[in-house]
Tab-separated table of C-alpha atoms in Angstrom:
chain	number	residue	atom	x	y	z
A	15	UNK	CA	0.000	0.000	0.000
A	16	UNK	CA	1.407	3.424	-0.942
A	17	UNK	CA	1.144	6.692	0.967
A	18	UNK	CA	-1.716	7.661	-1.349
A	19	UNK	CA	-3.809	4.562	-0.578
A	20	UNK	CA	-6.077	3.866	2.351
A	21	UNK	CA	-6.838	0.395	3.739
A	22	UNK	CA	-10.261	0.655	2.111
A	23	UNK	CA	-8.693	1.338	-1.273
A	24	UNK	CA	-6.552	-1.809	-0.955
A	25	UNK	CA	-9.494	-4.009	0.043
A	26	UNK	CA	-11.508	-2.780	-2.942
A	27	UNK	CA	-8.591	-3.453	-5.304
A	28	UNK	CA	-8.285	-7.105	-4.308
A	29	UNK	CA	-11.778	-8.154	-5.497
A	30	UNK	CA	-11.187	-6.235	-8.733
A	31	UNK	CA	-7.925	-8.083	-9.292
A	32	UNK	CA	-9.612	-11.410	-8.581
A	33	UNK	CA	-12.439	-10.558	-10.982
A	34	UNK	CA	-9.940	-9.509	-13.658
A	35	UNK	CA	-7.981	-12.733	-13.144
A	36	UNK	CA	-11.164	-14.820	-13.445
A	37	UNK	CA	-12.179	-13.029	-16.652
A	38	UNK	CA	-8.694	-13.650	-18.031
A	39	UNK	CA	-8.890	-17.356	-17.103
A	40	UNK	CA	-12.298	-17.722	-18.760
A	41	UNK	CA	-10.999	-15.968	-21.892
A	42	UNK	CA	-8.069	-18.394	-22.094
A	43	UNK	CA	-10.341	-21.410	-21.598
A	44	UNK	CA	-12.860	-20.165	-24.175
A	45	UNK	CA	-10.049	-19.644	-26.681
A	46	UNK	CA	-8.578	-23.071	-25.935
A	47	UNK	CA	-11.905	-24.871	-26.447
A	48	UNK	CA	-12.497	-23.002	-29.716
A	49	UNK	CA	-8.961	-23.341	-31.088
A	50	UNK	CA	-8.364	-26.956	-30.066
A	51	UNK	CA	-11.571	-27.945	-31.862
A	52	UNK	CA	-9.892	-26.731	-35.062
A	53	UNK	CA	-6.250	-27.512	-34.242
A	54	UNK	CA	-5.876	-30.222	-31.592
A	55	UNK	CA	-2.093	-29.742	-31.583
A	56	UNK	CA	-2.231	-25.999	-30.842
A	57	UNK	CA	0.370	-24.909	-28.299
A	58	UNK	CA	0.163	-22.515	-25.393
A	59	UNK	CA	1.548	-19.543	-27.348
A	60	UNK	CA	-1.082	-19.970	-30.067
A	61	UNK	CA	-3.845	-20.246	-27.485
A	62	UNK	CA	-2.535	-17.145	-25.716
A	63	UNK	CA	-2.667	-15.177	-28.965
A	64	UNK	CA	-6.218	-16.357	-29.635
A	65	UNK	CA	-7.241	-15.265	-26.119
A	66	UNK	CA	-5.542	-11.885	-26.473
A	67	UNK	CA	-3.221	-12.455	-23.524
A	68	UNK	CA	0.453	-13.214	-23.044
A	69	UNK	CA	1.872	-16.711	-22.909
A	70	UNK	CA	2.906	-16.007	-19.301
A	71	UNK	CA	-0.747	-15.290	-18.441
A	72	UNK	CA	-1.809	-18.671	-19.793
A	73	UNK	CA	0.837	-20.401	-17.693
A	74	UNK	CA	-0.225	-18.384	-14.650
A	75	UNK	CA	-3.719	-19.866	-14.903
A	76	UNK	CA	-2.766	-23.323	-16.228
A	77	UNK	CA	0.732	-24.360	-15.255
A	78	UNK	CA	1.074	-26.929	-18.053
A	79	UNK	CA	-0.600	-27.824	-21.315
A	80	UNK	CA	-1.937	-30.967	-19.640
A	81	UNK	CA	-3.602	-28.804	-16.978
A	82	UNK	CA	-5.211	-26.721	-19.709
A	83	UNK	CA	-6.388	-29.890	-21.501
A	84	UNK	CA	-7.949	-31.079	-18.242
A	85	UNK	CA	-9.846	-27.796	-17.959
A	86	UNK	CA	-10.981	-28.097	-21.586
A	87	UNK	CA	-12.172	-31.645	-20.913
A	88	UNK	CA	-14.071	-30.412	-17.851
A	89	UNK	CA	-15.780	-27.728	-19.956
A	90	UNK	CA	-16.767	-30.266	-22.642
A	91	UNK	CA	-17.975	-32.708	-19.971
A	92	UNK	CA	-20.156	-29.980	-18.458
A	93	UNK	CA	-21.691	-29.379	-21.895
A	94	UNK	CA	-22.313	-33.101	-22.320
A	95	UNK	CA	-23.900	-33.440	-18.889
A	96	UNK	CA	-26.230	-30.483	-19.536
A	97	UNK	CA	-27.374	-32.080	-22.803
A	98	UNK	CA	-27.778	-35.464	-21.087
A	99	UNK	CA	-29.811	-33.905	-18.279
A	100	UNK	CA	-32.184	-32.432	-20.836
A	101	UNK	CA	-32.455	-35.748	-22.682
A	102	UNK	CA	-33.205	-37.644	-19.467
A	103	UNK	CA	-35.844	-35.120	-18.409
A	104	UNK	CA	-37.661	-35.722	-21.704
A	105	UNK	CA	-38.176	-39.361	-20.690
A	106	UNK	CA	-39.030	-42.147	-23.115
A	107	UNK	CA	-37.944	-45.778	-23.431
A	108	UNK	CA	-34.584	-46.676	-21.894
A	109	UNK	CA	-33.159	-47.718	-25.280
A	110	UNK	CA	-34.021	-44.412	-26.917
A	111	UNK	CA	-32.503	-42.482	-24.021
A	112	UNK	CA	-29.335	-44.562	-23.996
A	113	UNK	CA	-28.795	-44.167	-27.736
A	114	UNK	CA	-29.462	-40.448	-27.423
A	115	UNK	CA	-26.815	-40.149	-24.703
A	116	UNK	CA	-24.388	-42.055	-26.888
A	117	UNK	CA	-25.165	-39.720	-29.777
A	118	UNK	CA	-24.611	-36.646	-27.581
A	119	UNK	CA	-21.193	-37.968	-26.592
A	120	UNK	CA	-20.185	-38.657	-30.167
A	121	UNK	CA	-21.344	-35.267	-31.425
A	122	UNK	CA	-19.117	-33.606	-28.836
A	123	UNK	CA	-16.309	-36.000	-29.726
A	124	UNK	CA	-16.631	-35.083	-33.394
A	125	UNK	CA	-16.578	-31.347	-32.629
A	126	UNK	CA	-13.646	-31.691	-30.212
A	127	UNK	CA	-11.001	-34.023	-31.668
A	128	UNK	CA	-8.606	-32.956	-28.902
A	129	UNK	CA	-10.467	-35.545	-26.798
A	130	UNK	CA	-8.510	-38.156	-28.742
A	131	UNK	CA	-5.356	-36.888	-27.041
A	132	UNK	CA	-6.958	-37.213	-23.634
A	133	UNK	CA	-8.297	-40.647	-24.430
A	134	UNK	CA	-4.992	-41.999	-25.716
A	135	UNK	CA	-2.507	-40.427	-23.292
A	136	UNK	CA	-4.412	-39.667	-20.099
A	137	UNK	CA	-6.761	-42.634	-19.674
A	138	UNK	CA	-7.098	-43.808	-16.110
A	139	UNK	CA	-6.113	-40.534	-14.439
A	140	UNK	CA	-8.081	-39.444	-11.387
A	141	UNK	CA	-9.515	-36.491	-13.324
A	142	UNK	CA	-10.749	-38.734	-16.127
A	143	UNK	CA	-12.328	-41.129	-13.638
A	144	UNK	CA	-14.060	-38.271	-11.822
A	145	UNK	CA	-15.481	-36.964	-15.107
A	146	UNK	CA	-16.726	-40.431	-16.039
A	147	UNK	CA	-18.460	-41.251	-12.726
A	148	UNK	CA	-21.681	-39.229	-13.262
A	149	UNK	CA	-21.983	-40.577	-16.808
A	150	UNK	CA	-21.521	-44.147	-15.557
A	151	UNK	CA	-24.128	-43.628	-12.837
A	152	UNK	CA	-26.587	-42.347	-15.436
A	153	UNK	CA	-25.930	-45.370	-17.671
A	154	UNK	CA	-26.497	-47.754	-14.756
A	155	UNK	CA	-29.898	-46.153	-14.102
A	156	UNK	CA	-30.872	-46.389	-17.763
A	157	UNK	CA	-29.772	-49.996	-18.134
A	158	UNK	CA	-31.575	-51.028	-14.955
A	159	UNK	CA	-34.668	-49.268	-16.288
A	160	UNK	CA	-34.333	-51.115	-19.606
A	161	UNK	CA	-33.857	-54.454	-17.865
A	162	UNK	CA	-36.935	-53.877	-15.724
A	163	UNK	CA	-39.030	-52.977	-18.777
A	164	UNK	CA	-37.812	-55.954	-20.802
A	165	UNK	CA	-35.933	-53.819	-23.346
A	166	UNK	CA	-32.522	-55.218	-22.330
A	167	UNK	CA	-31.267	-58.662	-21.343
A	168	UNK	CA	-32.001	-58.891	-17.598
A	169	UNK	CA	-29.304	-61.472	-16.843
A	170	UNK	CA	-26.022	-59.502	-16.832
A	171	UNK	CA	-25.403	-57.083	-13.942
A	172	UNK	CA	-26.080	-53.498	-15.015
A	173	UNK	CA	-22.653	-52.387	-13.771
A	174	UNK	CA	-20.962	-54.983	-15.987
A	175	UNK	CA	-22.977	-53.855	-19.001
A	176	UNK	CA	-21.969	-50.238	-18.331
A	177	UNK	CA	-18.304	-51.254	-18.130
A	178	UNK	CA	-18.647	-53.163	-21.410
A	179	UNK	CA	-20.461	-50.308	-23.197
A	180	UNK	CA	-17.786	-47.898	-21.947
A	181	UNK	CA	-15.034	-50.187	-23.233
A	182	UNK	CA	-16.735	-50.290	-26.626
A	183	UNK	CA	-16.765	-46.496	-26.663
A	184	UNK	CA	-13.031	-46.392	-25.914
A	185	UNK	CA	-12.384	-48.932	-28.667
A	186	UNK	CA	-14.359	-46.821	-31.131
A	187	UNK	CA	-12.342	-43.752	-30.133
A	188	UNK	CA	-9.097	-45.676	-30.604
A	189	UNK	CA	-10.151	-46.676	-34.123
A	190	UNK	CA	-10.842	-43.046	-34.999
A	191	UNK	CA	-7.549	-41.957	-33.442
A	192	UNK	CA	-5.665	-44.540	-35.514
A	193	UNK	CA	-7.453	-43.387	-38.703
A	194	UNK	CA	-8.919	-46.841	-39.239
A	195	UNK	CA	-12.478	-45.479	-39.046
A	196	UNK	CA	-14.200	-42.175	-39.545
A	197	UNK	CA	-16.197	-40.725	-36.659
A	198	UNK	CA	-19.412	-41.651	-38.482
A	199	UNK	CA	-18.312	-45.258	-39.074
A	200	UNK	CA	-17.188	-45.679	-35.470
A	201	UNK	CA	-20.470	-44.261	-34.163
A	202	UNK	CA	-22.466	-46.650	-36.364
A	203	UNK	CA	-20.551	-49.733	-35.277
A	204	UNK	CA	-20.576	-48.617	-31.655
A	205	UNK	CA	-24.361	-48.456	-31.772
A	206	UNK	CA	-24.582	-51.889	-33.454
A	207	UNK	CA	-22.266	-53.452	-30.868
A	208	UNK	CA	-24.110	-51.766	-27.995
A	209	UNK	CA	-27.474	-53.138	-29.144
A	210	UNK	CA	-26.022	-56.632	-29.450
A	211	UNK	CA	-24.404	-56.419	-26.016
A	212	UNK	CA	-27.643	-55.331	-24.387
A	213	UNK	CA	-29.559	-58.134	-26.073
A	214	UNK	CA	-31.877	-55.768	-27.944
A	215	UNK	CA	-34.041	-57.476	-30.527
A	216	UNK	CA	-34.798	-55.615	-33.772
A	217	UNK	CA	-38.012	-53.689	-33.499
A	218	UNK	CA	-40.928	-54.789	-35.640
A	219	UNK	CA	-41.494	-52.348	-38.490
A	220	UNK	CA	-44.641	-50.275	-38.302
A	221	UNK	CA	-47.518	-51.784	-40.366
């Protein structure tokens, strides 16, 4: 505090600095989400330029590129969960809801290819597991609902089916990452494999 400041002036400055820092952090994260959707290999300097801040500012908020990728993944997960919440509130048969959730995930995956980096290099981290837990819990509820209604095979434990469906999703992502399948092809075969795993019989065509 200088001779020209009062204690009140200093206390008012601190919230302003915190607000400025938060706005700067949000600007960096917004720029990262936008830029990494177009250029998954974009570095910190490029992201800083897109956010209109210095490279040092980016590192002040996110100490490493991995930390920034984690924040991007959190943002994308929040978007996915909001869309899934809306889909679940709309109700409907368990199968329709499950396929809709799968479609939501793949649309975000297609728009954010940087998720391939997270899936291939950061699988199994505590952050990834924490992001997956609410999705897994939602899938367990849907599968139990489908088993109770007769839509899905009632024999396998719902938790095992969720683990298997999740593994299929990872396999589909790996195929896209290795350029052996397009996103559309992987999504199609993921749906086919999911239906077979759940024991879903083809629906009778409408008369």
